[in-house]
Amino acid sequence: MIFSAYRIRNRSGKLEPVISETLEISKRKVRRILDEGLVSVNGVKVLKRQLLLRKNGVVEFFVSDYLFSHPELEIIYEDDFILAVNKPPFLNSNRNFPDVESILKKRFKKIRAIHRLDKQTTGVLLFAKSDQIFEEMVKLFRERRIKKIYRALVSGSFREEKRICLPLDGREALSHIRATKQFDRATEVLISIETGRKHQIRRHLAFLNHPVVGEFRYFRGSFPFLLRFAPRIMLHAQEVAFKSPFTGKSVRITAPVFDDFSAFIGILERGREALPLKEYA
């Protein structure tokens, strides 16, 4: 796993060319870094490429090799009806190339994504092997007969077990959150969701003022120092479980975290000295 953290100080000018000229990398790569919400200025996530930096501004971000290249897809479950992959970060689920569905269609012509994960979210992603199977599996999701468990890193000390019932986009949305490990100014949590609204976990946790580490859309505050260097939104679909409508058997699929997630946890455990930081002043 190749990754680096960057800190740029005492530079003025527009953000995109400042990063490009300081690091001597192409503006195309800088645009990718910015568009994925990886850059903080004075502790706050920014997306504006032409943001005007002042001399006292501090630019911080973390880049892993997953941002510019995707690992080979790992099929973690397959039967006669469905298959599941461990979706890598920075790869769409379907529709927007490059995406997992398009890659799988080179081997499985009739494959269809049954649900979606956000671009930066990793973990269990289910696919149907035919349209008829797709309709049956979507019915399971609609009837809430599929158990989904996510793993996340959130900002702050989250010590309670909490059930959130907060409607999103005018529709019911239910999440259960349980802390599993404490770090300095961050917490690892497990989340089970009964509904599947757009960005549900990210929005619910931001509402609690414990945003997912790396969040750039639903949280506009400042992250603590180490959390500014998260390699992405730190959210992983760890487990999916259901009773197969085709065989009647129980199916439980789990996916290990990718090494960017585990490497960042290692940084949180060891502290600032473990951060591979390159400073430009």
Coordinates of C-alpha atoms in Angstrom, one line a residue:
M1 CA 0.0 0.0 0.0
I2 CA 1.5 3.3 -1.1
F3 CA 0.2 6.5 0.5
S4 CA 1.4 9.9 1.5
A5 CA 0.1 12.8 3.6
Y6 CA 0.9 16.4 2.5
R7 CA 0.9 19.7 4.3
I8 CA 1.5 22.9 2.4
R9 CA 2.0 26.3 4.1
N10 CA 3.0 29.8 3.2
R11 CA 1.7 29.7 -0.3
S12 CA -0.7 32.2 -1.9
G13 CA -2.7 31.9 -5.1
K14 CA -5.4 29.6 -6.5
L15 CA -5.6 26.2 -4.8
E16 CA -5.3 23.9 -7.8
P17 CA -2.1 25.5 -9.3
V18 CA -0.6 25.9 -5.8
I19 CA -0.9 22.1 -5.2
S20 CA 0.2 21.2 -8.7
E21 CA 3.3 23.4 -8.7
T22 CA 4.3 22.6 -5.1
L23 CA 4.1 18.8 -5.5
E24 CA 5.1 18.9 -9.2
I25 CA 2.1 16.8 -10.3
S26 CA -0.3 17.3 -13.1
K27 CA -3.4 19.5 -12.7
R28 CA -5.5 16.5 -13.8
K29 CA -4.4 14.6 -10.8
V30 CA -4.9 17.6 -8.5
R31 CA -8.5 18.0 -9.9
R32 CA -9.1 14.3 -9.0
I33 CA -7.8 14.9 -5.5
L34 CA -10.0 18.0 -5.0
D35 CA -13.1 16.5 -6.6
E36 CA -13.0 13.5 -4.2
G37 CA -13.1 15.9 -1.2
L38 CA -9.7 14.9 0.1
V39 CA -8.3 18.4 0.6
S40 CA -8.7 20.6 3.7
V41 CA -7.7 24.2 4.0
N42 CA -7.3 25.4 7.6
G43 CA -8.9 22.2 8.8
V44 CA -12.1 22.4 6.7
K45 CA -12.8 20.3 3.6
V46 CA -12.9 22.3 0.3
L47 CA -13.9 21.4 -3.2
K48 CA -13.3 24.7 -5.1
R49 CA -10.4 24.3 -7.5
Q50 CA -9.9 28.0 -7.8
L51 CA -10.2 28.8 -4.1
L52 CA -7.8 31.8 -3.3
L53 CA -5.3 30.9 -0.7
R54 CA -3.8 33.5 1.6
K55 CA -0.3 33.3 2.8
N56 CA -1.3 32.0 6.2
G57 CA -3.5 29.2 4.8
V58 CA -2.6 25.5 5.5
V59 CA -3.5 22.9 2.9
E60 CA -3.6 19.3 4.0
F61 CA -4.5 16.0 2.3
F62 CA -3.8 12.3 2.1
V63 CA -3.5 10.3 -1.1
S64 CA -3.5 6.5 -1.5
D65 CA -2.7 4.5 -4.6
Y66 CA -6.4 3.5 -4.8
L67 CA -7.2 7.0 -6.0
F68 CA -5.4 6.5 -9.4
S69 CA -5.6 2.7 -9.9
H70 CA -8.1 0.0 -9.0
P71 CA -7.2 -3.5 -7.7
E72 CA -8.6 -6.6 -9.4
L73 CA -12.2 -7.3 -8.3
E74 CA -12.4 -10.0 -5.6
I75 CA -15.5 -12.2 -5.8
I76 CA -16.3 -13.1 -2.1
Y77 CA -19.4 -15.1 -2.7
E78 CA -21.1 -16.8 -5.6
D79 CA -24.0 -19.3 -6.2
D80 CA -26.3 -20.1 -9.1
F81 CA -28.3 -16.9 -8.6
I82 CA -26.1 -14.1 -7.2
L83 CA -22.5 -13.1 -6.6
A84 CA -20.9 -10.6 -4.3
V85 CA -17.7 -8.6 -4.7
N86 CA -15.6 -6.6 -2.2
K87 CA -16.0 -3.2 -3.8
P88 CA -12.8 -1.2 -3.9
P89 CA -12.7 2.5 -3.0
F90 CA -13.1 5.2 -5.7
L91 CA -15.0 2.9 -8.1
N92 CA -18.7 3.4 -8.9
S93 CA -21.1 0.5 -8.3
N94 CA -22.8 0.8 -11.7
R95 CA -23.9 3.2 -14.5
N96 CA -21.0 5.6 -14.3
F97 CA -17.9 4.1 -15.9
P98 CA -15.5 2.9 -14.6
D99 CA -17.9 0.9 -12.4
V100 CA -18.0 -2.6 -10.9
E101 CA -21.0 -3.7 -13.0
S102 CA -19.3 -2.9 -16.3
I103 CA -16.2 -4.7 -15.3
L104 CA -18.1 -7.8 -14.2
K105 CA -20.1 -7.8 -17.5
K106 CA -17.0 -8.8 -19.3
R107 CA -17.4 -12.2 -17.6
F108 CA -21.1 -12.3 -16.7
K109 CA -23.1 -10.8 -19.5
K110 CA -26.5 -10.5 -17.7
I111 CA -25.2 -9.3 -14.4
R112 CA -27.0 -6.5 -12.6
A113 CA -26.2 -4.6 -9.4
I114 CA -28.9 -5.2 -6.8
H115 CA -28.0 -2.2 -4.7
R116 CA -25.4 0.5 -4.7
L117 CA -22.5 1.7 -2.5
D118 CA -21.2 5.2 -2.6
K119 CA -18.1 5.7 -4.8
Q120 CA -15.7 5.9 -1.8
T121 CA -17.4 3.2 0.3
T122 CA -16.0 -0.3 0.2
G123 CA -17.4 -3.7 1.0
V124 CA -20.1 -6.2 0.1
L125 CA -21.8 -5.4 -3.2
L126 CA -24.5 -7.8 -4.5
F127 CA -25.2 -8.7 -8.1
A128 CA -28.0 -10.7 -9.7
K129 CA -27.3 -13.1 -12.6
S130 CA -30.5 -12.4 -14.4
D131 CA -33.3 -9.9 -14.5
Q132 CA -35.7 -12.2 -12.8
I133 CA -33.3 -12.8 -9.9
F134 CA -32.7 -9.1 -9.7
E135 CA -36.4 -8.4 -9.2
E136 CA -36.6 -11.1 -6.4
M137 CA -33.6 -9.7 -4.6
V138 CA -34.8 -6.1 -4.9
K139 CA -38.0 -7.3 -3.3
L140 CA -36.0 -8.5 -0.3
F141 CA -34.4 -5.1 0.1
R142 CA -37.8 -3.3 -0.2
E143 CA -39.3 -5.6 2.4
R144 CA -36.4 -5.1 4.8
R145 CA -35.5 -8.8 4.8
I146 CA -31.8 -8.1 4.3
K147 CA -29.5 -7.4 7.2
K148 CA -26.8 -4.8 6.5
I149 CA -23.9 -4.0 8.8
Y150 CA -21.4 -1.2 8.1
R151 CA -18.1 -0.3 9.8
A152 CA -17.0 3.3 10.0
L153 CA -14.6 5.7 11.7
V154 CA -16.4 8.8 13.1
S155 CA -15.1 12.0 14.5
G156 CA -15.2 12.5 18.3
S157 CA -15.8 10.2 21.2
F158 CA -19.0 8.2 20.5
R159 CA -19.6 6.0 23.6
E160 CA -23.3 5.2 23.5
E161 CA -25.4 2.7 21.5
K162 CA -27.9 4.8 19.6
R163 CA -31.0 4.2 17.4
I164 CA -31.6 7.0 15.0
C165 CA -35.0 7.6 13.5
L166 CA -34.6 10.6 11.3
P167 CA -36.5 10.9 8.0
L168 CA -34.5 11.7 4.9
D169 CA -36.0 13.2 1.8
G170 CA -39.4 12.8 3.4
R171 CA -39.0 9.1 3.9
E172 CA -38.4 7.0 7.0
A173 CA -34.8 6.2 7.8
L174 CA -33.6 4.0 10.6
S175 CA -30.0 3.4 11.7
H176 CA -28.5 1.6 14.8
I177 CA -25.0 2.7 15.9
R178 CA -22.7 1.0 18.4
A179 CA -19.2 2.0 19.3
T180 CA -16.5 -0.7 19.1
K181 CA -13.2 1.1 19.7
Q182 CA -12.0 4.5 20.9
F183 CA -9.1 6.5 19.5
D184 CA -7.9 10.0 20.3
R185 CA -10.7 12.2 19.0
A186 CA -12.2 9.4 16.9
T187 CA -14.3 6.2 17.3
E188 CA -14.8 3.1 15.3
V189 CA -18.5 2.1 15.1
L190 CA -20.7 -0.6 13.6
I191 CA -23.9 0.6 12.0
S192 CA -26.9 -1.5 11.0
I193 CA -29.5 0.0 8.8
E194 CA -33.1 -1.0 8.4
T195 CA -33.7 1.4 5.4
G196 CA -31.5 2.3 2.5
R197 CA -31.9 6.0 1.9
K198 CA -29.3 8.0 -0.1
H199 CA -26.2 8.6 2.0
Q200 CA -28.2 7.5 5.0
I201 CA -25.3 6.6 7.3
R202 CA -23.3 9.7 6.4
R203 CA -26.3 12.0 6.9
H204 CA -27.4 10.5 10.2
L205 CA -23.9 10.6 11.7
A206 CA -23.4 14.2 10.5
F207 CA -26.7 15.1 12.2
L208 CA -25.3 13.7 15.5
N209 CA -22.2 15.8 15.0
H210 CA -20.1 12.7 14.7
P211 CA -19.4 12.8 10.9
V212 CA -17.8 9.9 9.2
V213 CA -14.1 10.7 9.0
G214 CA -13.4 12.1 5.5
E215 CA -16.9 13.5 5.1
F216 CA -17.0 16.5 2.8
R217 CA -20.7 17.0 1.8
Y218 CA -22.7 16.8 5.0
F219 CA -20.2 18.3 7.5
R220 CA -18.7 21.7 7.1
G221 CA -16.8 22.0 10.4
S222 CA -13.1 21.4 11.1
F223 CA -11.8 17.9 11.7
P224 CA -9.0 17.2 14.3
F225 CA -5.5 17.2 12.9
L226 CA -5.0 13.4 12.2
L227 CA -8.5 13.0 10.8
R228 CA -7.8 15.6 8.1
F229 CA -5.5 13.0 6.5
A230 CA -8.1 10.3 6.0
P231 CA -7.6 8.6 2.6
R232 CA -11.3 8.8 1.8
I233 CA -14.7 8.6 3.5
M234 CA -14.0 5.9 6.1
L235 CA -17.1 3.7 5.5
H236 CA -17.1 0.0 4.8
A237 CA -20.1 -2.4 4.1
Q238 CA -18.9 -5.2 6.3
E239 CA -21.7 -7.7 6.2
V240 CA -24.9 -8.6 4.3
A241 CA -27.2 -11.5 5.5
F242 CA -30.5 -12.8 4.3
K243 CA -32.6 -16.0 3.6
S244 CA -32.3 -16.9 -0.1
P245 CA -35.6 -16.7 -1.9
F246 CA -34.3 -19.3 -4.3
T247 CA -32.9 -22.0 -2.0
G248 CA -34.4 -21.2 1.4
K249 CA -31.0 -21.2 3.0
S250 CA -29.4 -18.5 5.1
V251 CA -26.7 -16.5 3.4
R252 CA -24.1 -14.4 5.2
I253 CA -21.5 -12.5 3.3
T254 CA -18.6 -10.6 4.9
A255 CA -15.9 -8.5 3.4
P256 CA -12.6 -7.5 4.9
V257 CA -11.6 -3.9 5.0
F258 CA -9.1 -2.6 2.4
D259 CA -5.6 -1.8 3.5
D260 CA -6.1 2.0 3.3
F261 CA -8.7 1.6 6.1
S262 CA -6.5 -0.6 8.2
A263 CA -3.4 1.5 7.6
F264 CA -5.3 4.6 8.7
I265 CA -6.5 2.9 11.9
G266 CA -2.8 2.1 12.5
I267 CA -2.0 5.8 12.2
L268 CA -4.7 6.6 14.7
E269 CA -3.4 3.9 17.1
R270 CA 0.2 5.1 17.0
G271 CA -0.4 8.8 16.7
R272 CA 1.1 11.7 14.7
E273 CA 4.6 10.2 14.5
A274 CA 3.1 7.4 12.3
L275 CA 1.7 9.8 9.7
P276 CA 3.8 9.7 6.5
L277 CA 3.7 13.5 6.3
K278 CA 5.5 15.5 3.7
E279 CA 5.6 19.2 4.6
Y280 CA 6.2 22.1 2.2
A281 CA 6.7 25.5 3.9

